[in-house]
Amino acid sequence: MSINLEKFKNKILEYRIKGEPEKGIKLIEQYLKNHPSTDEIMLDSAFFLYHYPYRARESIPQKEKIKYLNQAKKICQEIINKDKNIKNKITFNTLLTLIKIYALLKNKKAITLAKKAYYLKKRYAALHSLADAYEDLGQMKKAFYWRKKAVEIVKSEEIVFAKADLAMFYIKISKKDAAKKQIKKILEHKPKNEAEQFLFQHLNNILLQIK
């Protein structure tokens, strides 16, 4: 069954935000039966592959987790090899994904690549990757510092995602009151686009779960 491209992209975005990698993997497999592959689709595939072992309903052995991570890493490296100077947006986003994969593999190369990403493009996504890498490597103070820094630095529409990320981190470090306060401030505003709409729905659900 053929899938409309716009519907496909919207579902991919939904599965990314809701954290449903298994559905994302199945959707991409179904889509590629009738459509050609692109770097963007392969990047989505890498994203879901590295998320899957951490979001699966059943526990996955460490060897299997490494297998998924290495599959995702290979996809990212293939995309970056086509544009080694990171000039295209898709390549930059691939670099961010590769950073996350290295961090999950406990490889300090993640920090080096995250700093390179921020040097290339001083955007929230690069700051998020840097904070995430520190967190995955167990350096929580530095992870917190860069998440707060992102909220201070980011001036674009991405600020709502920086604030949401900080709220989620507050939950991780057991600062639930700070998390609730942050989420409530975000929800005082109306979502400006579909990505924010999915985010606000997610934050509403999180707020209901915080005790």
C-alpha positions as CSV (number, residue, x, y, z in Angstrom):
1,M,0.0,0.0,0.0
2,S,1.4,3.4,-1.1
3,I,1.8,6.1,1.6
4,N,1.3,9.8,0.8
5,L,4.6,11.7,1.4
6,E,3.1,14.4,3.5
7,K,1.3,11.9,5.7
8,F,4.5,9.9,5.9
9,K,6.6,12.9,7.1
10,N,3.9,13.8,9.7
11,K,3.8,10.3,11.1
12,I,7.6,10.2,11.3
13,L,7.6,13.5,13.2
14,E,4.9,12.2,15.5
15,Y,6.8,9.0,16.3
16,R,10.0,10.9,16.9
17,I,8.4,13.2,19.4
18,K,6.3,10.5,21.2
19,G,9.3,8.2,21.4
20,E,7.8,5.3,19.4
21,P,10.8,3.9,17.4
22,E,9.3,0.5,16.6
23,K,6.4,2.2,14.8
24,G,8.9,4.5,13.0
25,I,11.0,1.5,11.8
26,K,7.9,-0.3,10.5
27,L,6.6,2.8,8.8
28,I,9.9,3.3,7.0
29,E,10.1,-0.3,5.9
30,Q,6.6,-0.1,4.5
31,Y,7.3,3.2,2.7
32,L,10.5,2.0,1.1
33,K,8.6,-0.9,-0.5
34,N,7.1,1.5,-3.0
35,H,9.4,4.6,-2.8
36,P,13.1,5.3,-3.4
37,S,15.3,5.9,-0.4
38,T,16.8,9.3,0.5
39,D,19.3,10.6,3.0
40,E,16.5,12.1,5.0
41,I,14.7,8.8,5.2
42,M,17.9,6.9,6.1
43,L,18.6,9.5,8.9
44,D,15.1,8.8,10.3
45,S,15.9,5.1,10.1
46,A,19.1,5.6,12.1
47,F,17.3,7.8,14.6
48,F,14.7,5.0,15.3
49,L,17.3,2.2,15.2
50,Y,19.3,3.8,18.0
51,H,16.2,4.6,20.1
52,Y,14.6,1.2,19.7
53,P,16.6,-0.8,22.2
54,Y,16.0,1.8,24.9
55,R,12.3,2.1,24.3
56,A,11.3,-1.5,23.5
57,R,8.7,-3.0,25.7
58,E,10.8,-6.1,26.4
59,S,14.3,-5.9,27.8
60,I,17.0,-6.2,25.1
61,P,20.5,-7.7,25.9
62,Q,23.4,-5.4,25.8
63,K,24.9,-7.2,22.7
64,E,21.7,-6.5,20.8
65,K,21.7,-2.8,21.9
66,I,25.2,-2.5,20.5
67,K,24.1,-4.1,17.3
68,Y,21.3,-1.6,16.8
69,L,23.7,1.3,17.7
70,N,26.3,0.1,15.2
71,Q,23.7,-0.2,12.5
72,A,22.6,3.4,13.1
73,K,26.2,4.5,13.2
74,K,27.0,2.9,9.8
75,I,24.0,4.7,8.2
76,C,25.2,8.1,9.6
77,Q,28.7,7.6,8.5
78,E,27.6,6.7,5.0
79,I,25.5,10.0,4.8
80,I,28.4,12.1,6.2
81,N,30.9,10.6,3.8
82,K,29.0,12.2,0.9
83,D,29.4,15.7,2.4
84,K,32.5,15.6,4.7
85,N,32.6,19.4,5.1
86,I,29.1,19.3,6.6
87,K,27.7,21.9,4.2
88,N,24.1,20.5,3.9
89,K,21.4,20.6,6.5
90,I,20.8,16.9,6.3
91,T,24.5,16.2,6.9
92,F,24.5,18.4,9.9
93,N,21.5,16.7,11.4
94,T,23.2,13.4,10.7
95,L,26.3,14.6,12.6
96,L,24.0,15.3,15.6
97,T,22.6,11.8,15.4
98,L,26.1,10.3,15.2
99,I,27.1,12.3,18.3
100,K,24.2,10.7,20.2
101,I,25.2,7.2,19.1
102,Y,28.8,7.7,20.1
103,A,27.6,8.9,23.5
104,L,25.4,5.9,24.0
105,L,28.4,3.7,23.1
106,K,30.3,5.6,25.9
107,N,32.8,7.0,23.4
108,K,34.2,10.4,24.4
109,K,34.4,11.2,20.7
110,A,30.8,12.4,21.2
111,I,32.0,15.5,23.1
112,T,34.6,16.3,20.4
113,L,32.0,16.0,17.6
114,A,29.4,18.0,19.6
115,K,31.8,20.9,20.1
116,K,32.6,20.7,16.3
117,A,28.8,20.9,15.6
118,Y,28.4,24.0,17.7
119,Y,31.4,25.6,16.0
120,L,29.9,24.9,12.6
121,K,26.4,26.1,13.5
122,K,25.7,27.9,16.7
123,R,22.2,26.4,17.0
124,Y,20.2,24.9,19.8
125,A,20.4,21.5,18.3
126,A,24.2,21.5,18.8
127,L,23.9,22.7,22.4
128,H,21.4,20.0,23.0
129,S,23.7,17.3,21.6
130,L,26.6,18.6,23.7
131,A,24.4,18.5,26.9
132,D,23.1,15.0,25.9
133,A,26.6,13.7,25.3
134,Y,27.7,14.8,28.8
135,E,24.6,13.2,30.3
136,D,25.2,9.9,28.5
137,L,28.8,9.9,29.6
138,G,27.7,10.4,33.3
139,Q,28.8,14.0,33.6
140,M,25.6,15.3,35.0
141,K,26.8,18.7,36.2
142,K,28.1,19.6,32.7
143,A,24.9,18.3,31.2
144,F,22.9,20.6,33.4
145,Y,25.2,23.5,32.7
146,W,24.7,23.3,29.0
147,R,21.0,22.8,29.2
148,K,20.7,26.0,31.2
149,K,23.1,27.7,28.9
150,A,20.9,26.7,25.9
151,V,17.9,28.4,27.5
152,E,20.0,31.5,28.0
153,I,21.5,31.6,24.6
154,V,18.8,30.4,22.2
155,K,16.8,33.3,20.7
156,S,15.0,31.6,17.9
157,E,11.7,29.7,17.9
158,E,13.7,26.7,19.1
159,I,13.7,28.2,22.6
160,V,10.5,26.3,23.5
161,F,12.4,23.0,22.8
162,A,15.3,24.2,24.9
163,K,13.0,24.9,27.8
164,A,11.2,21.6,27.4
165,D,14.5,19.8,27.4
166,L,15.6,21.5,30.6
167,A,12.2,20.5,32.2
168,M,12.8,16.9,31.3
169,F,16.3,17.0,32.8
170,Y,14.9,18.4,36.1
171,I,12.8,15.3,36.3
172,K,15.8,13.1,35.7
173,I,17.7,14.8,38.6
174,S,14.6,14.6,40.9
175,K,13.8,18.3,40.8
176,K,10.1,17.7,40.1
177,D,8.9,21.1,41.4
178,A,11.3,22.9,39.0
179,A,10.1,20.6,36.2
180,K,6.4,21.4,36.8
181,K,7.1,25.1,37.0
182,Q,9.0,25.0,33.7
183,I,6.4,23.0,31.9
184,K,3.5,25.2,33.1
185,K,5.4,28.3,31.8
186,I,5.7,26.6,28.4
187,L,2.1,25.6,28.3
188,E,1.0,29.2,28.9
189,H,1.7,29.8,25.3
190,K,0.0,28.4,22.2
191,P,1.9,26.0,19.8
192,K,3.0,27.8,16.6
193,N,3.4,24.7,14.4
194,E,2.9,21.0,14.2
195,A,6.1,20.1,16.0
196,E,5.2,22.4,18.9
197,Q,1.7,20.9,19.0
198,F,3.1,17.4,19.4
199,L,5.5,18.7,22.0
200,F,2.8,20.5,24.0
201,Q,0.7,17.3,24.0
202,H,3.7,15.4,25.3
203,L,4.3,18.0,28.0
204,N,0.7,17.9,29.1
205,N,1.0,14.1,29.5
206,I,4.2,14.5,31.5
207,L,2.7,17.1,33.7
208,L,-0.2,14.6,34.6
209,Q,2.4,12.0,35.5
210,I,4.5,14.1,37.8
211,K,3.6,13.5,41.5
